[in-house]
Short mmCIF file of C-alpha atoms in Angstrom, two decimals:
data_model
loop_
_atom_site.label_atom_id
_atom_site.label_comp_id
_atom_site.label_asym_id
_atom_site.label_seq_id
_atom_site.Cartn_x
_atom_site.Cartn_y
_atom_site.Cartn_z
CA UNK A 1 0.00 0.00 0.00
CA UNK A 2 1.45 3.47 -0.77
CA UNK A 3 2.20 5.82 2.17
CA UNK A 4 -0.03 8.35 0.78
CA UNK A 5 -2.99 5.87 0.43
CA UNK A 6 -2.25 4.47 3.84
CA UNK A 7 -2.10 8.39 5.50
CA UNK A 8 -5.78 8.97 3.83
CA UNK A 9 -7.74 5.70 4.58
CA UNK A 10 -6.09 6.44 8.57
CA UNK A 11 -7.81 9.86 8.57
CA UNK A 12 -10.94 8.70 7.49
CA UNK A 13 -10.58 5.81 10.05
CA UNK A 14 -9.85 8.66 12.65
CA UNK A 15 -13.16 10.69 11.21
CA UNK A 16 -15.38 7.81 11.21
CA UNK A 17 -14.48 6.33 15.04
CA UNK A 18 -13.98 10.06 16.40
CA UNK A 19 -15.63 10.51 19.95
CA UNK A 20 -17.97 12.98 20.87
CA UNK A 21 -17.71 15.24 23.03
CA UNK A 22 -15.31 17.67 21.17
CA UNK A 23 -15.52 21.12 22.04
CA UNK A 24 -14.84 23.06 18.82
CA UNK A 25 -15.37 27.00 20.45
CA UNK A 26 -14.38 28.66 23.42
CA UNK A 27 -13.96 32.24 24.66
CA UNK A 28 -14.84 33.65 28.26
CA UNK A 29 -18.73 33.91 27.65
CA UNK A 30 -19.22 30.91 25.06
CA UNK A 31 -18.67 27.20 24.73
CA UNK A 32 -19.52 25.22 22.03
CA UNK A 33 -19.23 21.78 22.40
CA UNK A 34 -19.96 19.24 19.49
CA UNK A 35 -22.06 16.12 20.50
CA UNK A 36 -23.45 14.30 17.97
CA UNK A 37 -23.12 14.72 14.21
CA UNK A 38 -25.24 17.32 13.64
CA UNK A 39 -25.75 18.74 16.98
CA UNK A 40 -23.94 20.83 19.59
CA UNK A 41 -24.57 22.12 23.08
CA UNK A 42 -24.00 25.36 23.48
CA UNK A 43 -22.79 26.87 27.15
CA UNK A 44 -23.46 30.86 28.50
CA UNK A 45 -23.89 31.93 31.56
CA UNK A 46 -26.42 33.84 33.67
CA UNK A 47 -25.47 36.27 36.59
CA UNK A 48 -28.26 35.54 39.46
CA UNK A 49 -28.42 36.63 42.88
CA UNK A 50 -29.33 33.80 44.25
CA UNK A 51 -27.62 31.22 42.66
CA UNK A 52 -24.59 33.17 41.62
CA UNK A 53 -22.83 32.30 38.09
CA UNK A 54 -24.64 29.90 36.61
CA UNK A 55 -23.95 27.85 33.48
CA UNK A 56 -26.36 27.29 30.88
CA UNK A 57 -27.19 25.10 28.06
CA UNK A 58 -28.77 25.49 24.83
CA UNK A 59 -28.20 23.21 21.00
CA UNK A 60 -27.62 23.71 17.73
CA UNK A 61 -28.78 21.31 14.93
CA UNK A 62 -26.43 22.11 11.75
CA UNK A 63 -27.19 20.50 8.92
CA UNK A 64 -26.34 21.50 5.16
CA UNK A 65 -25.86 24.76 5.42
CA UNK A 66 -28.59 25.98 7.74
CA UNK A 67 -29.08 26.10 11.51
CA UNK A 68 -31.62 25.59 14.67
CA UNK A 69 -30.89 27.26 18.15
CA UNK A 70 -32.23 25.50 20.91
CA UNK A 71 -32.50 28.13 24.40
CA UNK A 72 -30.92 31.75 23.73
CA UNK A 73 -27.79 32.71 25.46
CA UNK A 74 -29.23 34.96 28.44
CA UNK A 75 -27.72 38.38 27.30
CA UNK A 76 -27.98 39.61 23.17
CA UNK A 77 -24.52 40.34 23.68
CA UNK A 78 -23.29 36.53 23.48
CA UNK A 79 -26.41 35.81 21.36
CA UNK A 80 -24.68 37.72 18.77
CA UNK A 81 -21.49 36.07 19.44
CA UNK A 82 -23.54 32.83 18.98
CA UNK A 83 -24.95 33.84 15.30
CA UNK A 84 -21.61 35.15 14.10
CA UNK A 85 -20.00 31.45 14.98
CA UNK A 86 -23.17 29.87 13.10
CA UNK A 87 -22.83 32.24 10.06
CA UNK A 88 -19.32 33.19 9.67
CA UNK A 89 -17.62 29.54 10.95
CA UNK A 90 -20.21 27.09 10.03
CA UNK A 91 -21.45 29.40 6.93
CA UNK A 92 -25.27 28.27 7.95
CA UNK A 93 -28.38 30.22 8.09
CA UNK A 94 -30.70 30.42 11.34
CA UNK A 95 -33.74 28.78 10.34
CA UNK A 96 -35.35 29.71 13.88
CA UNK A 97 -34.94 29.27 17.23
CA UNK A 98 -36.67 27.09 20.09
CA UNK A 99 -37.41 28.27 23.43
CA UNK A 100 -37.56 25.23 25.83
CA UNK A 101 -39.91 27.66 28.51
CA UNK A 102 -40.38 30.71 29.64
CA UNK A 103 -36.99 31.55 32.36
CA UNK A 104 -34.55 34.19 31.88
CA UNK A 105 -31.83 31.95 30.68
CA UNK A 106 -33.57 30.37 28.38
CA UNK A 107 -34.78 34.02 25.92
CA UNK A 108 -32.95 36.36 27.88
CA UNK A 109 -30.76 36.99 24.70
CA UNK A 110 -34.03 35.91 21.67
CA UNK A 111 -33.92 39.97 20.83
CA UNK A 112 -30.56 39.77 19.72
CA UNK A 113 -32.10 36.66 17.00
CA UNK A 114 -35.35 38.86 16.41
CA UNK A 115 -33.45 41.61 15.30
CA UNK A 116 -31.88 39.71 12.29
CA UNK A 117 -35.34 38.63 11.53
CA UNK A 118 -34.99 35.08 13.05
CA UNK A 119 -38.33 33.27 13.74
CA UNK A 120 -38.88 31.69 17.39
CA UNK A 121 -41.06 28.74 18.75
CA UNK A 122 -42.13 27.95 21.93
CA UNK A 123 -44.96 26.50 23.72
CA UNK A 124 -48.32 28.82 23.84
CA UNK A 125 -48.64 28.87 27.39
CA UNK A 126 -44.64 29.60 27.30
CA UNK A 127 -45.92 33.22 25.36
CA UNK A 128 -48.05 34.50 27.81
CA UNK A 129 -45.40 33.93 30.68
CA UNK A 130 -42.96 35.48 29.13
CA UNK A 131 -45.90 38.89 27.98
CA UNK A 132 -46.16 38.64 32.09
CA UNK A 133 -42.63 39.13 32.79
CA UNK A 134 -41.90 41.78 30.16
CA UNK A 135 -39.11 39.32 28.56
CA UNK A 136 -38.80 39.17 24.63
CA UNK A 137 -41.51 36.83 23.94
CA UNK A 138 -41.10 34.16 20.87
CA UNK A 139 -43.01 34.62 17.64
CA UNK A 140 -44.38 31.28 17.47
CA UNK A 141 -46.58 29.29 19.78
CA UNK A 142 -47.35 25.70 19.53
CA UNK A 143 -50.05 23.80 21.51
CA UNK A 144 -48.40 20.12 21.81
CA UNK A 145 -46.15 19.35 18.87
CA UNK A 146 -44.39 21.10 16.48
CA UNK A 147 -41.52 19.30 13.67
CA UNK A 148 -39.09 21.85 11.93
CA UNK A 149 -36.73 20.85 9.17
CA UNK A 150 -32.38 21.90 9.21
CA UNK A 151 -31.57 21.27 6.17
CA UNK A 152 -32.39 17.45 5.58
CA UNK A 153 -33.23 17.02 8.94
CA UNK A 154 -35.85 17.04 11.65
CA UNK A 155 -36.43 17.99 15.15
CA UNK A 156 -39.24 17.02 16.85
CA UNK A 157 -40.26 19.33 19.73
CA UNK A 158 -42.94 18.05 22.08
CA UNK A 159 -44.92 19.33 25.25
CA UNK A 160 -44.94 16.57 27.57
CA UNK A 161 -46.57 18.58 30.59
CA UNK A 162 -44.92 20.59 33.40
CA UNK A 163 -42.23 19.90 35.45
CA UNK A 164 -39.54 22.48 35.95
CA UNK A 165 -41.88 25.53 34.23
CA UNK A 166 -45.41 24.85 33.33
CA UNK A 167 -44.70 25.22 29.46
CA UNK A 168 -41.30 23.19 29.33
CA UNK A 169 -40.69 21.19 26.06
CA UNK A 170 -38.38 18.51 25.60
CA UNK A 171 -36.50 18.46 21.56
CA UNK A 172 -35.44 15.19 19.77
CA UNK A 173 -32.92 14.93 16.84
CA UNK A 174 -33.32 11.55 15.25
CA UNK A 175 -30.80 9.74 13.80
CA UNK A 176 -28.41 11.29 15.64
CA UNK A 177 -30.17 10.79 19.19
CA UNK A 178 -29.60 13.84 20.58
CA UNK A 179 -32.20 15.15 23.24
CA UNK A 180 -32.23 18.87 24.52
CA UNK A 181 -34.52 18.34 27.66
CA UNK A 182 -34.16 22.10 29.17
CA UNK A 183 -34.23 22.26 32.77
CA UNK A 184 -36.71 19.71 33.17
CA UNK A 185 -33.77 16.63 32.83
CA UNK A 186 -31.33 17.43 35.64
CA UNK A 187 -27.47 16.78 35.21
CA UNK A 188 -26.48 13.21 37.23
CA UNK A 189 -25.37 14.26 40.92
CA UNK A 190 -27.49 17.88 40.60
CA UNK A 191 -29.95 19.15 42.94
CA UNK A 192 -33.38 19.89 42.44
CA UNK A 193 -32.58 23.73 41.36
CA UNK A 194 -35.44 26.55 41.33
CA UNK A 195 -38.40 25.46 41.87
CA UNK A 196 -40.27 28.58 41.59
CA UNK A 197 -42.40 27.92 38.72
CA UNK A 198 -41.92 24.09 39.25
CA UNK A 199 -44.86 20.72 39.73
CA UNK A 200 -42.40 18.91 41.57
CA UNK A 201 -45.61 16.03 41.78
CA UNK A 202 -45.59 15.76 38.16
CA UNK A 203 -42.09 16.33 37.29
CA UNK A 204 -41.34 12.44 37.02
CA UNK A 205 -44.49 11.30 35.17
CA UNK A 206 -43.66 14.34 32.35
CA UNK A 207 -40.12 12.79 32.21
CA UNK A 208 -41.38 9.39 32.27
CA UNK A 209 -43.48 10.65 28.98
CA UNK A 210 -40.19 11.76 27.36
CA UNK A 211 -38.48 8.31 27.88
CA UNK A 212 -41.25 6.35 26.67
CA UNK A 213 -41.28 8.56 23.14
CA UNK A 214 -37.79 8.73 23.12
CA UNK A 215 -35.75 6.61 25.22
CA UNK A 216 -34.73 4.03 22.62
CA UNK A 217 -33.63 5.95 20.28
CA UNK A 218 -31.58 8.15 22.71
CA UNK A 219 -27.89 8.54 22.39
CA UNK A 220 -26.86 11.98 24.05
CA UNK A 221 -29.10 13.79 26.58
CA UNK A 222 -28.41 17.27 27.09
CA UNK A 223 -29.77 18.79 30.02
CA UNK A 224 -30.71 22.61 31.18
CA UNK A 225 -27.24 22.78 33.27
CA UNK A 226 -24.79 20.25 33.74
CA UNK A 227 -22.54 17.86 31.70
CA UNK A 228 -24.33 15.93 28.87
CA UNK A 229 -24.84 12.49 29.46
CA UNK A 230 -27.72 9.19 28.19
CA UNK A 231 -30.90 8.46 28.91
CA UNK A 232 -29.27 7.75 32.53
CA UNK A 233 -30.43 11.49 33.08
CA UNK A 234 -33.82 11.10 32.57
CA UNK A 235 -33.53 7.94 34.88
CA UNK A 236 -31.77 10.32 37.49
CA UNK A 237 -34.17 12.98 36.97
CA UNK A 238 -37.30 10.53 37.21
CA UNK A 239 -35.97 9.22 40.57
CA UNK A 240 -35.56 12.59 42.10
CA UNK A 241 -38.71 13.74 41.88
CA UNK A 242 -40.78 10.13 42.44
CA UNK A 243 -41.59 10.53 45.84
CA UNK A 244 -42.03 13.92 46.48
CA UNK A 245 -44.93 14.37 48.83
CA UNK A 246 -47.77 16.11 47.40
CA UNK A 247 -47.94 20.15 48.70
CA UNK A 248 -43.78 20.17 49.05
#
């Protein structure tokens, strides 16, 4: 075999039996960390006063030259950090973005998308809290399901019922496996978070919901905050909130 023959068929051998994670961006506000084949988690942060710096995650589908979000950055300042990467690295056009619910660090940075004329989805009940808490509120609402296409893909997105928010969605990439659960899946060895807006009594039967669409399919889980894992996180997350007592 000829050196130069053998050099190319290891690189593809490399390509086709590379590992995900692989983080592929990184400055002091952004992370961008590939997961799949077509899909990415994306990590900001949000300045709270109770809970201090907090990371957050979001997704990106990419898929032939155009792009989903999946959860805003919280400020439009690293939103727009976020679309220049997506345009100017991966050359793709922002078909839309998906809000997973109604929280701060989920839109806090959706004005920065609306101003380049981006459509956003989120679940209807998700519109109205976000009208009551003067945040940017998405375009689109959606009663139980809604499928969008990235190129020659497509994401399901899917209102299971309430569990960390009342309007909280959970968003499925076939093929690849790759699940964006929001704050409703919890990171393995998290807490219970903020449970403001929470049904901690029906948290585990809305995650249940998820696993039985899902769960067989599932290769990467990627949850509000916390490392990405499997479909050990909605296992995890499921447990946690099991036996809650009703009232707590």
């Amino acid at each position: 075999m000829k050196p130069s023959l053998f050099i190319f068929l290891f690189q593809i051998s490399i390509g086709l039996f590379a590992q995900f994670p692989n983080q592929v961006y990184q400055t002091d506000n952004l992370t961008i960390i590939q997961v799949s084949p077509h899909a990415y988690q994306h990590i900001t942060w949000l300045h709270t006063q109770d809970w201090g710096k907090v990371a957050c995650n979001g997704m990106l589908v990419i898929d032939e030259g155009e792009a989903l979000v999946f959860d805003t950055p919280s400020y439009d300042s690293v939103s727009n950090e976020l679309i220049k990467w997506i345009e100017e690295v991966q050359n793709a056009e922002i078909k839309g973005v998906v809000v997973n619910h109604f929280h701060y660090d989920c839109l806090g940075g959706l004005k920065a998308f609306h101003e380049k004329g981006i459509q956003s989805y989120a679940q209807n009940l998700g519109l109205k809290l976000a009208a009551e808490e003067n945040y940017e509120i998405p375009k689109n609402g959606f009663e139980e399901s809604l499928v969008l296409s990235v190129g020659s893909k497509k994401v399901e997105n899917r209102y299971f019922g309430k569990a960390h928010a009342p309007d909280n969605i959970a968003s499925f990439l076939p093929g690849d496996g790759t699940l964006f659960g929001g704050c409703a899946v919890k990171s393995l060895k998290s807490g219970k978070g903020n449970l403001s807006d929470a049904d901690p009594d029906a948290w585990s039967a809305t995650i249940l919901k998820v696993k039985e669409k899902w769960g067989k399919e599932i290769k990467v889980v990627i949850p509000g905050h916390g490392d990405a894992g499997g479909v050990e996180l909605l296992d995890y997350t499921i447990e946690m909130f099991q036996k809650v007592p009703v009232g707590n």
